[in-house]
Short mmCIF file of N, CA and C in Angstrom, two decimals:
data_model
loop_
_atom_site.label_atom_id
_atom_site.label_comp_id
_atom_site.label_asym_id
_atom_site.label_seq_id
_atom_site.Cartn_x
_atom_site.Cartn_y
_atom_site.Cartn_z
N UNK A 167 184.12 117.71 144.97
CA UNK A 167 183.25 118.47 144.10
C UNK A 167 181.88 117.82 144.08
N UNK A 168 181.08 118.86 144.10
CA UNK A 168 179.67 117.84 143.76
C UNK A 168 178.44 119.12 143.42
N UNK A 169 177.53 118.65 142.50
CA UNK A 169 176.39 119.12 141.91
C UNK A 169 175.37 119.64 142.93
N UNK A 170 175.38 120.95 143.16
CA UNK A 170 173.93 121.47 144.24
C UNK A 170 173.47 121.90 143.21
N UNK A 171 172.17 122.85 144.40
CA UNK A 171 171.14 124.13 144.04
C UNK A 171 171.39 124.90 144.14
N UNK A 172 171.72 125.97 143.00
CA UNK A 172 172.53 127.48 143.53
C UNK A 172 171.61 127.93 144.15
N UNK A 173 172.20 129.07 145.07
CA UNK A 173 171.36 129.42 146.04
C UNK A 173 171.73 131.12 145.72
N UNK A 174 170.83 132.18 146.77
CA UNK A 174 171.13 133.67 146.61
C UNK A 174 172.40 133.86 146.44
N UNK A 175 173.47 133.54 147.96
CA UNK A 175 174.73 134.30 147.83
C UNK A 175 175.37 133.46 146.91
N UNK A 176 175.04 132.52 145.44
CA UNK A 176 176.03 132.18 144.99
C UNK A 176 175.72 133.10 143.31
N UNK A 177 175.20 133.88 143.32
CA UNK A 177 174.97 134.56 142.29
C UNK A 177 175.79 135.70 141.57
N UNK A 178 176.80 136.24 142.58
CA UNK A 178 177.88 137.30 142.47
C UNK A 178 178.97 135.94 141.63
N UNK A 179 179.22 134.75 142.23
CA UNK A 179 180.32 133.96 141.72
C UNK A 179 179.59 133.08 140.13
N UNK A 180 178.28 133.18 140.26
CA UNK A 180 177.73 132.42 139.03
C UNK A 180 178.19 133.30 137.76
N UNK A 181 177.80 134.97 137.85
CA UNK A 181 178.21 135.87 137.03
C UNK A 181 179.66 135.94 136.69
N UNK A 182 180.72 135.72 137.30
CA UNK A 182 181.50 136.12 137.39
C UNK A 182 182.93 134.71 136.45
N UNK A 183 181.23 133.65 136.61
CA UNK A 183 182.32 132.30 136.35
C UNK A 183 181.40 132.31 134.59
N UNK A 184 180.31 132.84 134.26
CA UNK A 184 179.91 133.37 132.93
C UNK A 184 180.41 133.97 132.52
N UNK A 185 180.76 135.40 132.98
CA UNK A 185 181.61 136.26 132.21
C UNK A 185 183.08 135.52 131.64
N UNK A 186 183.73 134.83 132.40
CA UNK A 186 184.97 134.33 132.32
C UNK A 186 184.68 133.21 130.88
N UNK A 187 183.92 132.46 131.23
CA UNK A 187 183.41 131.48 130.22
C UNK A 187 183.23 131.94 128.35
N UNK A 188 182.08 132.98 128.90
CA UNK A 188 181.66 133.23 127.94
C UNK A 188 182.49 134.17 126.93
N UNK A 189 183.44 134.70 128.15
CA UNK A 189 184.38 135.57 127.10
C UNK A 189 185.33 134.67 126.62
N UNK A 190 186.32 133.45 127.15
CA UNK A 190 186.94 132.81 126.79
C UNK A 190 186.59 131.77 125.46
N UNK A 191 185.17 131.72 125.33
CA UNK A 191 184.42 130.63 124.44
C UNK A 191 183.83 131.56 123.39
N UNK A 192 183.51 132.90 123.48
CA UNK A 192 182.86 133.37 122.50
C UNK A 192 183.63 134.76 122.28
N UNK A 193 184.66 135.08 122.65
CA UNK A 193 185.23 136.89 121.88
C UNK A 193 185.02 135.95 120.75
N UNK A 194 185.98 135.41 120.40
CA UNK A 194 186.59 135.17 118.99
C UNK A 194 185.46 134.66 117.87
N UNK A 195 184.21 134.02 118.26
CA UNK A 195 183.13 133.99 117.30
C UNK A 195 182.08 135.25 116.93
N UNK A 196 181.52 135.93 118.23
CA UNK A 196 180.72 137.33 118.61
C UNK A 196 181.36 138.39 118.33
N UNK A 197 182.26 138.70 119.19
CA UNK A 197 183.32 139.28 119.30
C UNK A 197 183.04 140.41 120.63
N UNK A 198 184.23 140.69 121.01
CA UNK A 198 183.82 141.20 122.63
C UNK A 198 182.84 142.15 123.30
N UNK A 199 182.32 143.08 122.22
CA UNK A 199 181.46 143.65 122.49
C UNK A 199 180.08 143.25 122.70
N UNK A 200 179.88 141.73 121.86
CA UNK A 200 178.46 141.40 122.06
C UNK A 200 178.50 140.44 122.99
N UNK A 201 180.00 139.92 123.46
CA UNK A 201 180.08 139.09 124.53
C UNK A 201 179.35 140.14 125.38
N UNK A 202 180.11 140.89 125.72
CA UNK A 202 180.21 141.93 127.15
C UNK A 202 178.60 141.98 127.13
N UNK A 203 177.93 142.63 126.22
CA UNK A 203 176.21 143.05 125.98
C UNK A 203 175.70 141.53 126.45
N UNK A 204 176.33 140.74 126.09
CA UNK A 204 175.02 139.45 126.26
C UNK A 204 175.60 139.54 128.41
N UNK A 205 176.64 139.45 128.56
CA UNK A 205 176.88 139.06 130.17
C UNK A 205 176.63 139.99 130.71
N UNK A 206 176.04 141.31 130.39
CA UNK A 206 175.59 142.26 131.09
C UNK A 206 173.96 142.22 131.30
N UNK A 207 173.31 141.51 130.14
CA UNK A 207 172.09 141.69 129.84
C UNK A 207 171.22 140.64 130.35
N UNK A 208 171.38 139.37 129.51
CA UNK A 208 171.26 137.88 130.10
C UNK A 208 171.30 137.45 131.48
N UNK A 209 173.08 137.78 131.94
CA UNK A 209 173.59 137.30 132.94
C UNK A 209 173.80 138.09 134.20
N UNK A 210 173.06 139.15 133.61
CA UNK A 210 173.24 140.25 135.05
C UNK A 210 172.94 139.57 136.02
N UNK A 211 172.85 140.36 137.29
CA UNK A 211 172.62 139.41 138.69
C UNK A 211 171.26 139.60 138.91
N UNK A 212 170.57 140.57 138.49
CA UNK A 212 169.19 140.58 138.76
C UNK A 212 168.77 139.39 137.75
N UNK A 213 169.09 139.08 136.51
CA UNK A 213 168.52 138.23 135.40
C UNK A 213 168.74 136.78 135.67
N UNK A 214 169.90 136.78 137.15
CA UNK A 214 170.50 135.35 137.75
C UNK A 214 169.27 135.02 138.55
N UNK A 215 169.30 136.12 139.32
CA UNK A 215 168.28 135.76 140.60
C UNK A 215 166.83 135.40 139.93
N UNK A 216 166.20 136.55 139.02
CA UNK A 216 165.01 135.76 138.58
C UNK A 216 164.72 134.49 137.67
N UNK A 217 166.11 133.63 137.47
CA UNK A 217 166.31 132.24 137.35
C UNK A 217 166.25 131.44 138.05
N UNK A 218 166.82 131.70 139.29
CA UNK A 218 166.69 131.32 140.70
C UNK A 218 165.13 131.00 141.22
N UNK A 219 164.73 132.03 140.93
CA UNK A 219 163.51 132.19 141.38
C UNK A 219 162.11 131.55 140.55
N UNK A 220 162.75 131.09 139.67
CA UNK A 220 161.51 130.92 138.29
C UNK A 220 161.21 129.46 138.76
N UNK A 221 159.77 129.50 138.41
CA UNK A 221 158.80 128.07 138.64
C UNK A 221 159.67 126.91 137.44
N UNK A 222 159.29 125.49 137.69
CA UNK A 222 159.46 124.59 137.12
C UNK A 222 160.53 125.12 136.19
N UNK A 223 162.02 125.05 136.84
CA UNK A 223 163.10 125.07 136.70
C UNK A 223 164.22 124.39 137.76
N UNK A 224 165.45 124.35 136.75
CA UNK A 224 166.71 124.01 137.34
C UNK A 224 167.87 124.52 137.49
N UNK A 225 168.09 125.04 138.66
CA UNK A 225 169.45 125.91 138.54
C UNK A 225 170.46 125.05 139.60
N UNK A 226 171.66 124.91 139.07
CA UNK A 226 172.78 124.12 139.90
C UNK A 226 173.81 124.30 139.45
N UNK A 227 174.86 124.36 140.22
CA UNK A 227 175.91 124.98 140.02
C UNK A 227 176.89 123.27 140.73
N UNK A 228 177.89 123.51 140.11
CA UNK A 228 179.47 122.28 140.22
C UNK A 228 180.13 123.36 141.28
N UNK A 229 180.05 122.68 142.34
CA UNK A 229 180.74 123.15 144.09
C UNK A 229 182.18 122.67 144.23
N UNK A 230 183.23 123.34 144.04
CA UNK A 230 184.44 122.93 144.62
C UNK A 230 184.61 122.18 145.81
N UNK A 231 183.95 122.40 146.63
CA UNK A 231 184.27 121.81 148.24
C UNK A 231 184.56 123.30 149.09
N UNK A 232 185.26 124.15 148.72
CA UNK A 232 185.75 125.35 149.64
C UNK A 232 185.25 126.35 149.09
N UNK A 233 184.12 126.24 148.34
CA UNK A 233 183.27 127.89 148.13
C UNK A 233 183.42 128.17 146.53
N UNK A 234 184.51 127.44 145.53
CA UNK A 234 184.86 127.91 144.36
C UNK A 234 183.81 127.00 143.60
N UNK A 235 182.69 128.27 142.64
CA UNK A 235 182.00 127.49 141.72
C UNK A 235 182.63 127.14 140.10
N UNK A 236 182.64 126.15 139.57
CA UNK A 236 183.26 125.22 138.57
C UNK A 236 182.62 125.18 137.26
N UNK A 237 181.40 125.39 137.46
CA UNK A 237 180.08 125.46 136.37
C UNK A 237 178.83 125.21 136.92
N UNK A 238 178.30 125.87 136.03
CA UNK A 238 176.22 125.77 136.32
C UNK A 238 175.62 125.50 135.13
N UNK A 239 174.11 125.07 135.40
CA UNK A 239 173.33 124.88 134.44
C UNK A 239 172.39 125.41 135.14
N UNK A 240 171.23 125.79 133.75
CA UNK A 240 169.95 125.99 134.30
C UNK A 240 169.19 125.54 132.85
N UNK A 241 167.92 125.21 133.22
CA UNK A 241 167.55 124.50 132.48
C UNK A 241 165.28 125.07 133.01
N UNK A 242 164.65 125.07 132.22
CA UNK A 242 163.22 125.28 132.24
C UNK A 242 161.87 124.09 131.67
N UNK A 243 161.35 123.78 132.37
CA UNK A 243 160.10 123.27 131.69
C UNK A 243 158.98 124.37 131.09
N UNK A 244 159.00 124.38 129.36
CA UNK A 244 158.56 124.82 128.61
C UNK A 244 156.86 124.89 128.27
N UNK A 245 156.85 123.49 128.23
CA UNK A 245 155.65 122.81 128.58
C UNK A 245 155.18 121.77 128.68
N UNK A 246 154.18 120.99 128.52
CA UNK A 246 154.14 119.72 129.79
C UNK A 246 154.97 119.02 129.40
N UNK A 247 155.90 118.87 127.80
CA UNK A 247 156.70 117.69 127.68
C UNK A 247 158.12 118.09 127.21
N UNK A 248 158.08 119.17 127.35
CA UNK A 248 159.35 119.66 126.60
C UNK A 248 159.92 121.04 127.93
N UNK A 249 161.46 120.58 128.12
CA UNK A 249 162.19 121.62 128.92
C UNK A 249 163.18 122.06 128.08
N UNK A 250 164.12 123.00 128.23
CA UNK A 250 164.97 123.86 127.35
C UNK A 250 165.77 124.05 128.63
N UNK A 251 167.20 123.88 128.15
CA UNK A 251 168.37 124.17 129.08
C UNK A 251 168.76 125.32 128.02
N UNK A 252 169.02 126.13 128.97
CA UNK A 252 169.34 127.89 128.58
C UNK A 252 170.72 127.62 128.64
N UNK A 253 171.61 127.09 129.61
CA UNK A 253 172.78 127.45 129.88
C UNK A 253 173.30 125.90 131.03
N UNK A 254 174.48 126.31 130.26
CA UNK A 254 175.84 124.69 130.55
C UNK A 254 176.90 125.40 130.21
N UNK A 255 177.48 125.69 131.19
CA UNK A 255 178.85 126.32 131.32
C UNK A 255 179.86 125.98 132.10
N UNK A 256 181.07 125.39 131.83
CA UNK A 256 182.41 125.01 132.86
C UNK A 256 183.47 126.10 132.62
N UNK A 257 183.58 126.32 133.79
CA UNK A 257 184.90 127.27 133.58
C UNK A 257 185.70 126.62 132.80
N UNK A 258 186.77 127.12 131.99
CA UNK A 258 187.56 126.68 130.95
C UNK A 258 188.59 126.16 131.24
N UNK A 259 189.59 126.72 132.92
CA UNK A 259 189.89 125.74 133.31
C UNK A 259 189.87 123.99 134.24
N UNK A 260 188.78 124.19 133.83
CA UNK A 260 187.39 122.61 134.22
C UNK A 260 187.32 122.09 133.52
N UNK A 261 187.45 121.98 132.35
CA UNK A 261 186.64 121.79 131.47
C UNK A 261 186.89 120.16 130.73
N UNK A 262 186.62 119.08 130.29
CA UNK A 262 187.05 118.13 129.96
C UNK A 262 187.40 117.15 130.95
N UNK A 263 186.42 117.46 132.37
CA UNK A 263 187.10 116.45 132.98
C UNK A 263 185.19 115.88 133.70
N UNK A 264 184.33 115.90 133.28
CA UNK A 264 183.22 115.19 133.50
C UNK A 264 182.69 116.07 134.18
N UNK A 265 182.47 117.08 134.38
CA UNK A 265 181.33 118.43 135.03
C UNK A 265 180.65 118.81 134.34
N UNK A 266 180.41 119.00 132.64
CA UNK A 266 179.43 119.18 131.80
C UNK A 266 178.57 118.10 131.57
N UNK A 267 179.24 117.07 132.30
CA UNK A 267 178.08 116.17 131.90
C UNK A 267 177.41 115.38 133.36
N UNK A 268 178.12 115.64 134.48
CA UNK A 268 177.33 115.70 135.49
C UNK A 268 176.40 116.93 135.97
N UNK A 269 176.59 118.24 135.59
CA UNK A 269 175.40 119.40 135.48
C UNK A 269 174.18 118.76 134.36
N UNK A 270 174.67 118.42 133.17
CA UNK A 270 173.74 117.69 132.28
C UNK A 270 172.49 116.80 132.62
N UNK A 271 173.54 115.71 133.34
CA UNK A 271 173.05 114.77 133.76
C UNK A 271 171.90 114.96 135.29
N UNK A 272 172.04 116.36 135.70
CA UNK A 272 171.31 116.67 136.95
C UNK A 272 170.18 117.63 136.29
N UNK A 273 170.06 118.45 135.18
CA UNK A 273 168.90 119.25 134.98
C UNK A 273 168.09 117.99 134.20
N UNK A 274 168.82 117.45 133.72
CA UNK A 274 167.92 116.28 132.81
C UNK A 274 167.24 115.28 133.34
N UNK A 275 167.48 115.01 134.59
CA UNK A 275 166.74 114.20 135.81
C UNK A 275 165.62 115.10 136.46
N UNK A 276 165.52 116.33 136.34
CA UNK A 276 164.75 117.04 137.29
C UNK A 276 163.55 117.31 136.60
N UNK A 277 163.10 116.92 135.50
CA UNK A 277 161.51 117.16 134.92
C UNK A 277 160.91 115.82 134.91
N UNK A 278 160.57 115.16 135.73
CA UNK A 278 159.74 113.88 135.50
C UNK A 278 158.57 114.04 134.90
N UNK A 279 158.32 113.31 133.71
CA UNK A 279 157.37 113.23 132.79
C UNK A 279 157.74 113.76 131.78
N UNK A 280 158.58 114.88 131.45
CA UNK A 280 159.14 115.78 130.00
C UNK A 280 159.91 114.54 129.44
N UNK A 281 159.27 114.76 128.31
CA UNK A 281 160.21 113.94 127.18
C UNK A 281 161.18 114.27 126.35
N UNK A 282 161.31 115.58 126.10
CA UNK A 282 162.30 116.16 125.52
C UNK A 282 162.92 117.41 125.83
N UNK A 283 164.14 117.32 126.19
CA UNK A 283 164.90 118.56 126.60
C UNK A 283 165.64 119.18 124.93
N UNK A 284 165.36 120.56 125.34
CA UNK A 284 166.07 121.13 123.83
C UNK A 284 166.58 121.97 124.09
N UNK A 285 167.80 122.18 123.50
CA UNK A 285 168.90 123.13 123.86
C UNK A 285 169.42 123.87 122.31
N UNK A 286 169.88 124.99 122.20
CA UNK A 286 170.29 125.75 121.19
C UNK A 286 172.36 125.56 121.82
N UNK A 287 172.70 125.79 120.63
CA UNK A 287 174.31 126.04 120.46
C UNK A 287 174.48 126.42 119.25
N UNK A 288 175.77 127.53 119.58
CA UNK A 288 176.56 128.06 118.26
C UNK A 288 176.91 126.75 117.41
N UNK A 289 176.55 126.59 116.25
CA UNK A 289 177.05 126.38 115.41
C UNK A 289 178.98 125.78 114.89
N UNK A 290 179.65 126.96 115.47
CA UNK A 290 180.41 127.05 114.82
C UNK A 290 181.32 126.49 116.45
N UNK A 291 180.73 126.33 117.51
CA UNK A 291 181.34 125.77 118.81
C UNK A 291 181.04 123.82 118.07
N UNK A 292 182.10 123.43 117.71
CA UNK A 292 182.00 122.46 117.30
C UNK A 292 182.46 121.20 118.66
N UNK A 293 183.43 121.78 119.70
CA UNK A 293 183.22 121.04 120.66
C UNK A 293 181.67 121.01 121.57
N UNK A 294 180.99 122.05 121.56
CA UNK A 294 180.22 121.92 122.45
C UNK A 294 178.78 120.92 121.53
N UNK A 295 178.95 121.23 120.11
CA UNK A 295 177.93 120.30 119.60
C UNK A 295 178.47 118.43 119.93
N UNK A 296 179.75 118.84 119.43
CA UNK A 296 179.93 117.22 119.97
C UNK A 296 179.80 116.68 120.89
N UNK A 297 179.87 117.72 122.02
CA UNK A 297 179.56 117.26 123.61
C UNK A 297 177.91 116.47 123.64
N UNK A 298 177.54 117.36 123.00
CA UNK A 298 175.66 117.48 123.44
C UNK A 298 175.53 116.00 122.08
N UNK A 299 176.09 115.65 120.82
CA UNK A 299 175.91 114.84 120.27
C UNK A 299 176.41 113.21 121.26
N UNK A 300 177.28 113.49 121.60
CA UNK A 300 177.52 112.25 122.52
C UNK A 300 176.73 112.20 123.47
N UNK A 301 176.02 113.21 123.75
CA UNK A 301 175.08 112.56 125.09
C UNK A 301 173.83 112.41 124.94
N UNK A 302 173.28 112.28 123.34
CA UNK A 302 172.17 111.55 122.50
C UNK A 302 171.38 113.05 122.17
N UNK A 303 172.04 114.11 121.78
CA UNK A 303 171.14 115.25 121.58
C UNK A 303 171.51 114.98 119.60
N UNK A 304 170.14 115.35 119.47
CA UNK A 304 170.38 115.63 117.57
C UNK A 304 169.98 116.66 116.95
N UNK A 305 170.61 117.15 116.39
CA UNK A 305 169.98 118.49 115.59
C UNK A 305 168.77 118.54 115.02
N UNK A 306 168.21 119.23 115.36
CA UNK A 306 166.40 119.21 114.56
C UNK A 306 165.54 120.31 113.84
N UNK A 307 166.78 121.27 114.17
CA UNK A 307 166.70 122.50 112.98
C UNK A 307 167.48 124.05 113.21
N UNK A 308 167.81 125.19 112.69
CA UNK A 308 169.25 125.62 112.59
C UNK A 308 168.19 126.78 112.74
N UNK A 309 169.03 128.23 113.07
CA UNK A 309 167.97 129.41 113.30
C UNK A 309 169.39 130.42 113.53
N UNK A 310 169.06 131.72 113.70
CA UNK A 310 169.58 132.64 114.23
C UNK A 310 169.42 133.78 115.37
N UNK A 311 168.15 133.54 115.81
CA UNK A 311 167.77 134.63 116.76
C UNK A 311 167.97 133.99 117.93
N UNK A 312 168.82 134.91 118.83
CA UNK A 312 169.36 134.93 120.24
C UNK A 312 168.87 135.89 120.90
N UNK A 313 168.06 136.26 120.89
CA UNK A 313 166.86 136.96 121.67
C UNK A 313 167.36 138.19 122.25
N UNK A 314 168.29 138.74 123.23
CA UNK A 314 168.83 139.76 123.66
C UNK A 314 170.08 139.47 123.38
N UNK A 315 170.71 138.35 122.78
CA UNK A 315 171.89 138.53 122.32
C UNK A 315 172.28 139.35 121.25
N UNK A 316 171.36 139.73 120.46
CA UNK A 316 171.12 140.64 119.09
C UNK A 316 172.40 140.55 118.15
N UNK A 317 172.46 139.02 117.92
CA UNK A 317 173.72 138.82 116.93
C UNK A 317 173.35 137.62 116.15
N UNK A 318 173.31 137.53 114.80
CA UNK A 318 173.07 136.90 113.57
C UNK A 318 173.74 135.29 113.45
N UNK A 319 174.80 135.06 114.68
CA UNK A 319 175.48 133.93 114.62
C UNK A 319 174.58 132.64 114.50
N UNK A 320 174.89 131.67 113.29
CA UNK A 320 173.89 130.32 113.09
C UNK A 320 173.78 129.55 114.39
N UNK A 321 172.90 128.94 114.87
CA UNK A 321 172.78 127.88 115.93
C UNK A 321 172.09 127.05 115.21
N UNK A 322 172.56 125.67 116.09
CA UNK A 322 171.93 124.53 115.98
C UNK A 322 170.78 124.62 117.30
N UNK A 323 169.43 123.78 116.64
CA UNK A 323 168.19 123.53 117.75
C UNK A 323 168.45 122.01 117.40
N UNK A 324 169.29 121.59 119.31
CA UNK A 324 168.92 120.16 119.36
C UNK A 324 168.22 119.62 120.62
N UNK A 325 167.82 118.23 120.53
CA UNK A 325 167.07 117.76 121.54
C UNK A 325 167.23 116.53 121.36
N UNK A 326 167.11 116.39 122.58
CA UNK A 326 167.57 114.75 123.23
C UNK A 326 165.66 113.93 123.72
N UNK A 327 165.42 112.67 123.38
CA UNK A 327 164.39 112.46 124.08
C UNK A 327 164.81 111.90 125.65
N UNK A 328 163.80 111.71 126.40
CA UNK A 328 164.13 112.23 127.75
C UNK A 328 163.01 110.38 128.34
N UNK A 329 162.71 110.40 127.66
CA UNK A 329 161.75 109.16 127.86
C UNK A 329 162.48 107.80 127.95
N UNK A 330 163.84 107.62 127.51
CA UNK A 330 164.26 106.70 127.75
C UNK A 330 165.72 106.91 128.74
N UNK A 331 165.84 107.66 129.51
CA UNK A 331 166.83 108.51 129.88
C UNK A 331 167.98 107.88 130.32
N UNK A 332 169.48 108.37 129.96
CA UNK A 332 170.79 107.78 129.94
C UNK A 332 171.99 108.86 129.58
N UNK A 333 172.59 108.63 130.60
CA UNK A 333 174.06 109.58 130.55
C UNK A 333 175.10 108.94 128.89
#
């Protein structure tokens, strides 16, 4: 297994390993209909590719070895000192075995000079805050708007500084 650059033809399997994710991690908080709306909307393949394609960004995907993708991140420089990771996702059967934090550990290397990466999470995903708390992210303020997700669920806004950088 190992951490690339997603590339065009891996965009049919990026969608396909979101949908799986996101329905397995979020029916039961959203509930399936706003799952389905966000992986149709967000994660469509046209909305993949112009991620792909976007300036001062990171897109990488966890490579099986024989073609099967495992998880991706993508992640943006915001502005000159601050990047925002949109998305950290392991398939669910992946999950807990060090791929969230080697995707982590690869968008968070790729902005030299940004000092702070900031990432949003549900709230109520209490593993995934603990994930991002163990790897020096802290909460720095709570909100609700998910932009085309069009659902009221609380998130945490955290951020890690990036200036002294460590897995």
């Amino acid at each position: 297994m190992w951490v690339r650059t997603a590339r065009e033809e891996d965009l049919q399997a990026v969608h396909a390993l979101l949908a799986e994710t996101w329905h397995s991690t979020f029916d039961s908080v959203m509930g399936e209909g706003t799952v389905a709306s966000v992986i149709e909307t967000q994660f469509s393949i046209s909305s993949l590719r112009e991620k792909l394609k976007r300036p001062y960004s990171e897109f990488v995907v966890a490579d099986s070895g024989d073609g099967t993708l495992l998880g991706m991140a993508f992640a943006s420089q915001t502005d000159d000192s601050v990047a925002t990771l949109s998305d950290l996702f392991v398939r669910p059967t992946e999950q807990v075995q060090g791929l969230g934090t080697m995707l982590l550990a690869e968008v968070e290397m790729a902005f030299p000079g940004v000092q702070v990466m900031r990432l949003d999470v549900v709230e109520r995903q209490t593993e995934a805050v603990s994930f991002f708390n163990r790897k020096g992210y802290v909460a720095v303020g709570r909100g609700t708007d998910w932009g085309a997700a069009n659902c009221d669920e609380p998130k945490l806004i955290m951020e890690k500084s990036l200036e002294t950088w460590d897995l």
